[in-house]
CSV table of C-alpha atoms (C1' of nucleotides) in Angstrom, one decimal:
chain,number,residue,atom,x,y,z
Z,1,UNK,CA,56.3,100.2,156.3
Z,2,UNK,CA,57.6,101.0,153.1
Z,3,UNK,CA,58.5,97.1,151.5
Z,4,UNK,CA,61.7,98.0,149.6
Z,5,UNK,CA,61.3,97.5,145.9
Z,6,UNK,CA,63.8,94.6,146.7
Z,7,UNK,CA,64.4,91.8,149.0
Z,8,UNK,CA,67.7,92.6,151.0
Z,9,UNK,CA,70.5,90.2,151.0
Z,10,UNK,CA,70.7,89.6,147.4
Z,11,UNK,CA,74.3,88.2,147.5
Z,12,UNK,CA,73.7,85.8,150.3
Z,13,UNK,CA,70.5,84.6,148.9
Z,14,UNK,CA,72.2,84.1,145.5
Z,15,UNK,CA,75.1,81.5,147.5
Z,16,UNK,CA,72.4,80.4,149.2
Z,17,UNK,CA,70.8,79.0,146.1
Z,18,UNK,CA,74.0,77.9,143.9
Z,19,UNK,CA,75.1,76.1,147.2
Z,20,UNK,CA,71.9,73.8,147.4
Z,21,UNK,CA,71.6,73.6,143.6
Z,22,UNK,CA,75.3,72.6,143.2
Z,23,UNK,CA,74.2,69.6,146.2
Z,24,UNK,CA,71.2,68.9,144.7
Z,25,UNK,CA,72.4,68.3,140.6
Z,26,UNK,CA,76.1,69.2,141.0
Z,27,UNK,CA,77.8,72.2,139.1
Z,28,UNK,CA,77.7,71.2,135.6
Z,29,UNK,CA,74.1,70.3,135.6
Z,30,UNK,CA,73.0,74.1,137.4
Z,31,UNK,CA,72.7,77.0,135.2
Z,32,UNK,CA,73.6,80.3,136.6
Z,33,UNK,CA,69.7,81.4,135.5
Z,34,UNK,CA,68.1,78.3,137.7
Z,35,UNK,CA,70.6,79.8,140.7
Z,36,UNK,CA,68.9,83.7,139.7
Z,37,UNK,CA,65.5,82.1,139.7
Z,38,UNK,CA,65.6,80.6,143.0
Z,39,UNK,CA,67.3,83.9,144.4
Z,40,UNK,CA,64.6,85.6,143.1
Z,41,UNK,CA,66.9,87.5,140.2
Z,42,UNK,CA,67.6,87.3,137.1
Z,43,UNK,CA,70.7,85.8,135.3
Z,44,UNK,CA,72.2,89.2,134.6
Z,45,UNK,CA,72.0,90.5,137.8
Z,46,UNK,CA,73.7,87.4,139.3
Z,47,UNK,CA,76.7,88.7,136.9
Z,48,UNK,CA,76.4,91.7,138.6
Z,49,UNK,CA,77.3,90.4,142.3
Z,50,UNK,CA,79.7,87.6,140.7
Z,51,UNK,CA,82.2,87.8,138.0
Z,52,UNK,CA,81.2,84.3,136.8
Z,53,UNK,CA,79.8,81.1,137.8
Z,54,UNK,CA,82.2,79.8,140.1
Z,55,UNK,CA,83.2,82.9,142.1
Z,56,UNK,CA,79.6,82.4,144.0
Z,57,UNK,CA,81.8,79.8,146.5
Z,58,UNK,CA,84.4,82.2,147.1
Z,59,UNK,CA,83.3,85.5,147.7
Z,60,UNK,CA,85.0,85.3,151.2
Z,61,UNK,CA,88.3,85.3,150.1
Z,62,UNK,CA,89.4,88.9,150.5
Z,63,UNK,CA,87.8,89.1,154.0
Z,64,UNK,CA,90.1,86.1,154.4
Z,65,UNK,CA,93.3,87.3,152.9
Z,66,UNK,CA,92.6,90.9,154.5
Z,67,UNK,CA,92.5,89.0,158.1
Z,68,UNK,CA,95.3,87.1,157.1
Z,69,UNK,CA,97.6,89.8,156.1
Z,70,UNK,CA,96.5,92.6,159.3
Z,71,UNK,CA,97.5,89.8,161.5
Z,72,UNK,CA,100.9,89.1,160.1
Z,73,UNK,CA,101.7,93.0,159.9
Z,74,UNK,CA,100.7,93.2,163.8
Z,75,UNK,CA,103.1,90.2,164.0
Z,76,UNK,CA,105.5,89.8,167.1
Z,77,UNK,CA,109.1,91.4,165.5
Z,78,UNK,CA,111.2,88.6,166.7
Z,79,UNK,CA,108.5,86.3,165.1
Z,80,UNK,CA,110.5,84.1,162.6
Z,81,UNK,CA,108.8,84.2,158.8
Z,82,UNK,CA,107.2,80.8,159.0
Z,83,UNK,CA,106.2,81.9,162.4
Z,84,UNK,CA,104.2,84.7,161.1
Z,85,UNK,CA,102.5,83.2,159.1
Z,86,UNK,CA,100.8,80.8,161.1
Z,87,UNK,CA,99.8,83.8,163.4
Z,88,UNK,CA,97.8,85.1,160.8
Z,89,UNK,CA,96.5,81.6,159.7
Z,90,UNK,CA,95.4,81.6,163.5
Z,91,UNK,CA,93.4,84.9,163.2
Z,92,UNK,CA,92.1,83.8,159.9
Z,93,UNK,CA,90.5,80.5,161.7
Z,94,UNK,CA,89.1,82.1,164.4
Z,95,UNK,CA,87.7,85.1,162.5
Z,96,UNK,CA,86.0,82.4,160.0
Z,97,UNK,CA,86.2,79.3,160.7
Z,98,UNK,CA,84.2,79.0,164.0
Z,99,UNK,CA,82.5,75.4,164.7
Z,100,UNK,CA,79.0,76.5,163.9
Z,101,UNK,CA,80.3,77.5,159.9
Z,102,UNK,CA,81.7,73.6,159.9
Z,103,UNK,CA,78.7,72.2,158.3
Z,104,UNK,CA,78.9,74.9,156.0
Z,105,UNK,CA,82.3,74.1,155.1
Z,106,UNK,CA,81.4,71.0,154.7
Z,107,UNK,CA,78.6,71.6,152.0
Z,108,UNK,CA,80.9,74.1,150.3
Z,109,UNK,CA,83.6,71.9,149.9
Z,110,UNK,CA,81.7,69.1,148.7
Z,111,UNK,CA,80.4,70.7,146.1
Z,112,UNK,CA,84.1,71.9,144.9
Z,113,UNK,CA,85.5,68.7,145.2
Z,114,UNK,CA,82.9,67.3,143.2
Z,115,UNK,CA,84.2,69.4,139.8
Z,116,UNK,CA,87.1,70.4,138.3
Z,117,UNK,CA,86.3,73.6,137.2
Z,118,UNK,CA,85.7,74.5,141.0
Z,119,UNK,CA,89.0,72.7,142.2
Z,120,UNK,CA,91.1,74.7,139.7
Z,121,UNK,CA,89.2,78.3,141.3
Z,122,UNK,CA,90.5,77.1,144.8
Z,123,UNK,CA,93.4,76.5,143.4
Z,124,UNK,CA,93.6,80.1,142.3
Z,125,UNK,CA,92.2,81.9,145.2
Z,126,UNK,CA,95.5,79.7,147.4
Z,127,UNK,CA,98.0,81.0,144.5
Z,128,UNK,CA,96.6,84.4,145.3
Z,129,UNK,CA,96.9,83.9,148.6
Z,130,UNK,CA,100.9,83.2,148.4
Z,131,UNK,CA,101.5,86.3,146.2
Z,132,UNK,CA,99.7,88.3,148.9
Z,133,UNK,CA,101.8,86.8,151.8
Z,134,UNK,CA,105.0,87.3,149.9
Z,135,UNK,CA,103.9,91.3,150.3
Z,136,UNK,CA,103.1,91.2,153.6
Z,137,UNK,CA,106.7,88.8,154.4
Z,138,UNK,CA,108.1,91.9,152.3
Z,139,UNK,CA,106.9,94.3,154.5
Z,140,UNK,CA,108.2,92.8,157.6
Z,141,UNK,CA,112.0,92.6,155.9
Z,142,UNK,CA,111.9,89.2,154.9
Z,143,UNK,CA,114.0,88.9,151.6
Z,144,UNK,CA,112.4,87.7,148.0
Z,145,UNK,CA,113.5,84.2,148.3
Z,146,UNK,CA,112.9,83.8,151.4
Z,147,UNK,CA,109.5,84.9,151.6
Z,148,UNK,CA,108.7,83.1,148.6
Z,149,UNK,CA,108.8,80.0,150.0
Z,150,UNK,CA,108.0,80.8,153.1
Z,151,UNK,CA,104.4,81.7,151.8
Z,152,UNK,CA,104.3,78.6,149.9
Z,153,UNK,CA,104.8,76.6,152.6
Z,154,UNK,CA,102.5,78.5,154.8
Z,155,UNK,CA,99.4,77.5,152.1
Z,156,UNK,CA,100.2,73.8,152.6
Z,157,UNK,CA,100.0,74.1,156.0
Z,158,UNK,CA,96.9,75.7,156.1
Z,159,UNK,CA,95.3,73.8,153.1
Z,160,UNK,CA,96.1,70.5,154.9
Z,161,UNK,CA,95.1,71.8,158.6
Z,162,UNK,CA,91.9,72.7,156.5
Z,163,UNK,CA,91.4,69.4,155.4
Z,164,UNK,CA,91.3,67.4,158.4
Z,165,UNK,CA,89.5,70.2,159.7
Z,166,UNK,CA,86.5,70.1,157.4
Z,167,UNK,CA,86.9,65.9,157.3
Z,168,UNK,CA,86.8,65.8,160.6
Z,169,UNK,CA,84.3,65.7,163.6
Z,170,UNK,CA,83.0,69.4,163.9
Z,171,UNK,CA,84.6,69.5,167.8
Z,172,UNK,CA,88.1,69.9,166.3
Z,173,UNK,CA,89.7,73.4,166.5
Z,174,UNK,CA,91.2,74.7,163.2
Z,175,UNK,CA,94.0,76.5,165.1
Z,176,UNK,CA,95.2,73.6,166.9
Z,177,UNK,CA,94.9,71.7,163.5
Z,178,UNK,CA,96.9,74.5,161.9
Z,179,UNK,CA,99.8,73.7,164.5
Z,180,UNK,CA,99.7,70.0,163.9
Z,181,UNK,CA,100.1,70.8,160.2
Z,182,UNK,CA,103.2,72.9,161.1
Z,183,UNK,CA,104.8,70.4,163.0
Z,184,UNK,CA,104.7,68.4,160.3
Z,185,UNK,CA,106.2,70.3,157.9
Z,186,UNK,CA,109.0,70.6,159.7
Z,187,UNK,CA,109.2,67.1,160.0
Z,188,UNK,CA,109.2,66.5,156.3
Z,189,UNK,CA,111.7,69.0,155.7
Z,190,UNK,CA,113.7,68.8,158.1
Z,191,UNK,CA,116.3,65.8,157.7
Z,192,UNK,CA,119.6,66.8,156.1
Z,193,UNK,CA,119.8,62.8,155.7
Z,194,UNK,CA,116.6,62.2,157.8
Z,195,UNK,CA,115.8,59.0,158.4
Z,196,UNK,CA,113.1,59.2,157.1
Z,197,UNK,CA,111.0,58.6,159.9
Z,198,UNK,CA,108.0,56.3,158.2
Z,199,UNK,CA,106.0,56.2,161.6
Z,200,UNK,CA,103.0,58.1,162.0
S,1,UNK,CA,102.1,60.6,94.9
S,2,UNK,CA,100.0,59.7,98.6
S,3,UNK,CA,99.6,63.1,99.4
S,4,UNK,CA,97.4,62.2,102.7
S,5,UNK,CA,94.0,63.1,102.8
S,6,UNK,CA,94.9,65.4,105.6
S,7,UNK,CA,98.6,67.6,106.6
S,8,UNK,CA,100.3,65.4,109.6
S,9,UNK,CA,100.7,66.8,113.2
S,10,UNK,CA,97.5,68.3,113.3
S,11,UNK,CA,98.0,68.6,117.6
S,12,UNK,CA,101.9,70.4,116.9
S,13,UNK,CA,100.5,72.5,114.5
S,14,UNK,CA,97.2,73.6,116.6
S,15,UNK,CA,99.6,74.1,119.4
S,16,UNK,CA,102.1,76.0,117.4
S,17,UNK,CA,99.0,78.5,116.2
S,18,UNK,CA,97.7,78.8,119.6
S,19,UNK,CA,101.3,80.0,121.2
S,20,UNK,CA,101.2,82.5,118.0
S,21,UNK,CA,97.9,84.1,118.2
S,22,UNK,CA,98.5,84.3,122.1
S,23,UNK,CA,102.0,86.2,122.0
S,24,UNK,CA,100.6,88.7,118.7
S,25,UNK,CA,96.5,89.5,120.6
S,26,UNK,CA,96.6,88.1,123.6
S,27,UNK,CA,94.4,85.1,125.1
S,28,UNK,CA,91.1,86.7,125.4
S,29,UNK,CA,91.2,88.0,122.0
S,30,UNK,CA,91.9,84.7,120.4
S,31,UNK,CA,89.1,82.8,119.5
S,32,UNK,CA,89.4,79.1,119.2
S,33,UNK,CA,88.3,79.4,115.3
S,34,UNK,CA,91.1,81.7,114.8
S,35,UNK,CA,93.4,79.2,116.2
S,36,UNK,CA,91.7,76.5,113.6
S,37,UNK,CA,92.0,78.2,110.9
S,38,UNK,CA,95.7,79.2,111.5
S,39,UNK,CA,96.2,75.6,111.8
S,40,UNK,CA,94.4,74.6,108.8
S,41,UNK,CA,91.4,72.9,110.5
S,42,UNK,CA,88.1,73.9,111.7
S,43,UNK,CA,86.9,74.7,115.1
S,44,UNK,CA,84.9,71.6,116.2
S,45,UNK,CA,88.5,69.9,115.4
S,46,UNK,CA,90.5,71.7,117.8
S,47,UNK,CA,88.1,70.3,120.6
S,48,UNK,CA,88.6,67.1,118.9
S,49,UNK,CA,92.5,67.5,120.3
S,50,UNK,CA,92.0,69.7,123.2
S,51,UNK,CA,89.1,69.7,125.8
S,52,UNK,CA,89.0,73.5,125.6
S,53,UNK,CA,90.8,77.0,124.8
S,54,UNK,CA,93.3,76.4,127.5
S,55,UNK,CA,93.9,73.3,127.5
S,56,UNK,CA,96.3,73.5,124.4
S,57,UNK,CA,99.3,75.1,126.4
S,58,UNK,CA,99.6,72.0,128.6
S,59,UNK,CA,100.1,69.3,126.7
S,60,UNK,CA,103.0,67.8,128.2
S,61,UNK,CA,101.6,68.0,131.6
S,62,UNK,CA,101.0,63.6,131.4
S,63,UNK,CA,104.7,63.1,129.8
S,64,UNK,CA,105.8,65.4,133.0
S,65,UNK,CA,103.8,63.5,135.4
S,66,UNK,CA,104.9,60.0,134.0
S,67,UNK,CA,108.5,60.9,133.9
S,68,UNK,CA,108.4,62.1,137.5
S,69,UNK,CA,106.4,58.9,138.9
S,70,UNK,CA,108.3,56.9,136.6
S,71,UNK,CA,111.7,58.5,138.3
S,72,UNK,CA,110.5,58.6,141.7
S,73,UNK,CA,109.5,54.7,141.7
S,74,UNK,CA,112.7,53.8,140.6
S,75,UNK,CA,114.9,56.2,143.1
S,76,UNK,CA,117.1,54.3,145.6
S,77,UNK,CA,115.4,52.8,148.6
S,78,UNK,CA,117.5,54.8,151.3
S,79,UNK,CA,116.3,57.9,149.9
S,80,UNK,CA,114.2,59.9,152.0
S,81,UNK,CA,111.0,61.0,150.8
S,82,UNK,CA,111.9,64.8,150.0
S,83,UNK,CA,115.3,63.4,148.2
S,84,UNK,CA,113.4,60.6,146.2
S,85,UNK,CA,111.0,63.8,144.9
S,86,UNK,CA,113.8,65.5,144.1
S,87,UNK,CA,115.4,63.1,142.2
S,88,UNK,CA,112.5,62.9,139.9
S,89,UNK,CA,112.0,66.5,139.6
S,90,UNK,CA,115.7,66.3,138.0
S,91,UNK,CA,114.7,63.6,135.6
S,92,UNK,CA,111.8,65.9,134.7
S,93,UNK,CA,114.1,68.6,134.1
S,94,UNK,CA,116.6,66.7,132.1
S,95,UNK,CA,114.0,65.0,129.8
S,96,UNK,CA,111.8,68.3,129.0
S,97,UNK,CA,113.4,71.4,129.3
S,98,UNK,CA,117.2,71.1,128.0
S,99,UNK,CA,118.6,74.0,126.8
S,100,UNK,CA,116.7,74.3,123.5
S,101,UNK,CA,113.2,74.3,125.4
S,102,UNK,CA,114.2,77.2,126.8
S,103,UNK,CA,113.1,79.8,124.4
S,104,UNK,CA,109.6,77.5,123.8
S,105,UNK,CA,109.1,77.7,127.7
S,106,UNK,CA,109.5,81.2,127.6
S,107,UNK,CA,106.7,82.2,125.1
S,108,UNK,CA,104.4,80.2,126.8
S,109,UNK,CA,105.2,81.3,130.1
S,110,UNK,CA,104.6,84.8,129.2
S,111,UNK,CA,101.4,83.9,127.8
S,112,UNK,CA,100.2,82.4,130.6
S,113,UNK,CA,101.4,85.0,133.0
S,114,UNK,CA,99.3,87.4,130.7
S,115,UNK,CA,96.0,85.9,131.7
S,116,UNK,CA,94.1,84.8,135.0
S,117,UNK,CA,92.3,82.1,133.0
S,118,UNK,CA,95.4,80.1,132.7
S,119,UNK,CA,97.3,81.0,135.8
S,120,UNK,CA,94.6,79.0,137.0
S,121,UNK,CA,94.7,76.1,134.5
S,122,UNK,CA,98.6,76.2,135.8
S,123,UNK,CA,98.0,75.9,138.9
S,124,UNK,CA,95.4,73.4,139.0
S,125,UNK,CA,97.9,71.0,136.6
S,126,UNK,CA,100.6,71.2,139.9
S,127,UNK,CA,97.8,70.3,141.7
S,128,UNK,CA,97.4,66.9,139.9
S,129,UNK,CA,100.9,66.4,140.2
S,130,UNK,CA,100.6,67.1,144.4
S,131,UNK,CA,97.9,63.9,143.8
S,132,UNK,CA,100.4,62.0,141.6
S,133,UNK,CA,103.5,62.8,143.9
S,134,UNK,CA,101.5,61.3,146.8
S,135,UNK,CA,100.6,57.9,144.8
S,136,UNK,CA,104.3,57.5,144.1
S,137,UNK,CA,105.3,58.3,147.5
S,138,UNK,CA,102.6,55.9,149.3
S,139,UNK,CA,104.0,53.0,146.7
S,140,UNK,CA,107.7,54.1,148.4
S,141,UNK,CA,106.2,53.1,152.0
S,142,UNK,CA,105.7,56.6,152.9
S,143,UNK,CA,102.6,57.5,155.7
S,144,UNK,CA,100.0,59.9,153.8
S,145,UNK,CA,100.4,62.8,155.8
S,146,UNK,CA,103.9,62.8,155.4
S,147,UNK,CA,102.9,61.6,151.7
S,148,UNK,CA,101.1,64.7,151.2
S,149,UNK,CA,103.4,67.3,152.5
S,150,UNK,CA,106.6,66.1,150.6
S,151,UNK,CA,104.1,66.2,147.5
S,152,UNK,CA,103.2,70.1,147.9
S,153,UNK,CA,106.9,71.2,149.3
S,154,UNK,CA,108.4,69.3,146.0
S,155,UNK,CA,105.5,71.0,144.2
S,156,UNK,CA,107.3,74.3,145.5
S,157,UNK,CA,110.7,73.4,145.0
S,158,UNK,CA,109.8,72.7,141.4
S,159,UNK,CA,107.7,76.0,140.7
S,160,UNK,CA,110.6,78.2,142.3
S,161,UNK,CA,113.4,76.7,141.0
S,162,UNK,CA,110.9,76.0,137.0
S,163,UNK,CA,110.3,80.3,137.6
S,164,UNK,CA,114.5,81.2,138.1
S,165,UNK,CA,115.1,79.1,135.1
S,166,UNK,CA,112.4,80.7,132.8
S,167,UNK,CA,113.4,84.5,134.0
S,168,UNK,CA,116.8,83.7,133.7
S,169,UNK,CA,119.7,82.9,131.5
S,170,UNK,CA,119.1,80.5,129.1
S,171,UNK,CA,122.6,78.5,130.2
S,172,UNK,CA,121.3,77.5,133.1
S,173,UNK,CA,120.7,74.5,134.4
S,174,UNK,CA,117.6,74.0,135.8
S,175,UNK,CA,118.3,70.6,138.1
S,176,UNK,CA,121.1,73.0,139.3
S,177,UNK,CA,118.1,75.6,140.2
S,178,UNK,CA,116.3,72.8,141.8
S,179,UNK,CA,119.0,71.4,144.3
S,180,UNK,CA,119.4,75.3,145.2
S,181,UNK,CA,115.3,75.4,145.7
S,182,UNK,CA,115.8,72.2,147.6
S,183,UNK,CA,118.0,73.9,150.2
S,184,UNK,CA,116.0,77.5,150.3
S,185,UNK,CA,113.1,75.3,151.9
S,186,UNK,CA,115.4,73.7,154.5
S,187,UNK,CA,116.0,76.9,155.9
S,188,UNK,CA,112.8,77.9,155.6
S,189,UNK,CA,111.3,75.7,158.0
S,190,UNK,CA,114.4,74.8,159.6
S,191,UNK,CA,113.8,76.6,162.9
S,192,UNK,CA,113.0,74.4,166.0
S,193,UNK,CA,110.9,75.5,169.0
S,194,UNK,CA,111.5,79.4,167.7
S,195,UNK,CA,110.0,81.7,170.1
S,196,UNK,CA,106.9,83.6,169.4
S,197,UNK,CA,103.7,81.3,169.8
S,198,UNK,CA,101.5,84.2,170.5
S,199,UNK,CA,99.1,82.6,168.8
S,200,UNK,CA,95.6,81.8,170.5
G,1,DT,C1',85.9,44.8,95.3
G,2,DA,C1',83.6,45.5,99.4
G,3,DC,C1',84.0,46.9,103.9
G,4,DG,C1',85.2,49.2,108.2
G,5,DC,C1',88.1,52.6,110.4
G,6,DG,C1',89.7,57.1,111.6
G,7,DA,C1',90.3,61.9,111.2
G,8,DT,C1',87.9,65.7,109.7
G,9,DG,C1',83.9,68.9,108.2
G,10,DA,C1',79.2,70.9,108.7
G,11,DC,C1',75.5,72.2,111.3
G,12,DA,C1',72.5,73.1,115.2
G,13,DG,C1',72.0,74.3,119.8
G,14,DA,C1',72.7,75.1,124.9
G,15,DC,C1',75.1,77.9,128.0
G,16,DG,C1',78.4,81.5,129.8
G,17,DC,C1',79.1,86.1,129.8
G,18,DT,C1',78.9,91.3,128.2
G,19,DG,C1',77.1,95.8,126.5
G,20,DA,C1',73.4,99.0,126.2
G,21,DC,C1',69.3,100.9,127.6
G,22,DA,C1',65.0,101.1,130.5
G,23,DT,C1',62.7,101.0,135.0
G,24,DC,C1',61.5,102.8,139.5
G,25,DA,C1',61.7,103.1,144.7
G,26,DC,C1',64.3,106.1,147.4
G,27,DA,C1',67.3,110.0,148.9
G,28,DT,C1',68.6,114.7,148.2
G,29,DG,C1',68.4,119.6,147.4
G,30,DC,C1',65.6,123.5,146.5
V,1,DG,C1',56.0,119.7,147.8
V,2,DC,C1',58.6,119.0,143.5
V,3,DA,C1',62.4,118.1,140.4
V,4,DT,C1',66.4,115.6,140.0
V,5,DG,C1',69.8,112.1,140.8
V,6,DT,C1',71.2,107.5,142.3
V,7,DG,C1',71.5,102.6,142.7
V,8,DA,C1',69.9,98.0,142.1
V,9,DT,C1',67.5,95.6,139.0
V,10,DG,C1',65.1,94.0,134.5
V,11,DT,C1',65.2,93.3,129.4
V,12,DC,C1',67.2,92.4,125.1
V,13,DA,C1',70.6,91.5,121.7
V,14,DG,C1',74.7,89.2,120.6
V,15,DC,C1',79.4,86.9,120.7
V,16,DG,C1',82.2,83.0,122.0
V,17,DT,C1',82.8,78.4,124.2
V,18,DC,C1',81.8,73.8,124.0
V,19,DT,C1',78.9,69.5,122.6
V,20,DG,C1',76.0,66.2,120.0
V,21,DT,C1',75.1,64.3,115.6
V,22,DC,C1',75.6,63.1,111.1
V,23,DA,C1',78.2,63.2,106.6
V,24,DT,C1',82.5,62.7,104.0
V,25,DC,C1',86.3,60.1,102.2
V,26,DG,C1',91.3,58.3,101.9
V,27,DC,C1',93.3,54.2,103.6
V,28,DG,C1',94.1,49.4,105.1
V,29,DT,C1',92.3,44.8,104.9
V,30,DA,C1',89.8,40.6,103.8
DNA sequence: TACGCGATGACAGACGCTGACATCACATGC
DNA sequence: GCATGTGATGTCAGCGTCTGTCATCGCGTA
């Protein structure tokens, strides 16, 4: 019987709230201590779970760069560094990015691309992201240099397969999206004097 | 004899305080009245000039982003998209960081490496330049998803080839660093239908 | 001489964030 | 059972960031 002196789920009911206040007034107008209120909290305790009022959008950013990095270890050998990569983006779409989290996508990135301060977190959390990959390139024998941009180019391609994904119809696979992107990448870089190649 | 009501250069000298007081505490344990009064003004002032703490180190981000346009606009029509970016990137690099920037671009650069805060401000000013890059490129003809990825790949070049020059020598020549960035990416994505695809 | 402008100062206040201490259901060991 | 410890939360005080508002006053201009 025993009613726990808390409700569970503190954390999700605290994204839960600073996602539909952030819709509802937008980030600047939302104080951290409305988003405690309607959790149930209070302000400090939101500093507890969160290390300030941004991170409450992007708590799932180690599960995503843990995927991301077990997959490129597990990696095929004769995998190519770019190749790699985009395994591990795979895993990372299927393990989070199902259709039914679209719509919350959706609302999530609304809500960042509606501020600044938001953008520049994301921003962060992808910079992280390509120090992270440079490790796990590192770890498979890929030199500095290499890996370097290797990573950096693996974050476009996700961050623009992302893009379409989230502005598109919620039937659209993230994986196949993430091989589009690849494709062209390749394309952009690849002319030594490519003709440019205008068409879409 | 007109001494001015008020000491000229009142941004320079902020700025000049700021990169101090960053290098001798740290960024954290600066406070923004510290930096005012260093400079000979009051807090309330320095928000007058900068629209907050971090804001001060990245002045020169709209000369850098107006040079580059500016640059890529005028870049010759057979140019391919990557090339035409490139091209600006070198005006960039021959307008702001000549040889005698070097030593500036270090101090900051070590300051900013020193705190999260403005990795992320960093990152999120290469993100408006990404938006810029696109502009310019869509005025040049170019599709937008092709647009887009030249954007964030010359992004890369940039930041790889920007890092080299700051770690290294202070002779070097960073449009030199860029043309060797340029060619790094190429064989970075350079591989065709390479095996693998064990993707889903 | 009067007037407006522009850069700055002075002050109050909201909000983000932190440290320190208190509370109390629950688990654990005796 | 009973004492004790633990973990998540609440409460309170306080610093620093950033903004709105009004006052100051040298300078250019009519």
């Amino acid at each position: 019987m025993g009613m726990s002196r808390w409700k569970p789920d503190a954390q999700t009911r605290l994204v839960q709230a600073a996602l539909e206040l952030y819709g509802e007034r937008g980030f600047e107008q939302t104080t951290v201590a409305e988003i405690a209120q309607r959790a149930g909290l209070t302000e400090r305790t939101y500093f507890r779970h969160f290390a300030d009022k941004r991170e409450v959008l992007f708590g799932g950013s180690t599960v995503f760069e843990e995927t991301l990095i077990h997959a490129i270890a597990n990696a095929p050998d004769v995998a190519t560094p770019i190749d790699a990569v985009v395994v591990g983006l795979d895993a990372v779409a299927e393990a989070m990015f199902p259709p039914e989290r679209h719509d919350y996508a959706r609302r999530r990135q609304a809500a960042i691309m509606a501020n600044a301060g938001l953008q520049e977190r994301e921003q962060s959390k992808f910079a992280s992201l390509v120090a992270a990959l440079v490790v796990a390139l590192g770890q498979r024998g890929v030199d500095e240099p290499t890996a370097r941009l290797t990573a950096e180019v693996g974050v476009v391609i996700f961050k623009v397969a992302f893009e379409r994904w989230v502005d598109g119809d919620q039937h659209l696979d993230l994986s196949q999206l993430i091989q589009e992107s690849l494709r062209d990448v390749r394309g952009v870089t690849a002319g030594e004097g490519s003709a440019v190649g205008a068409a879409a």
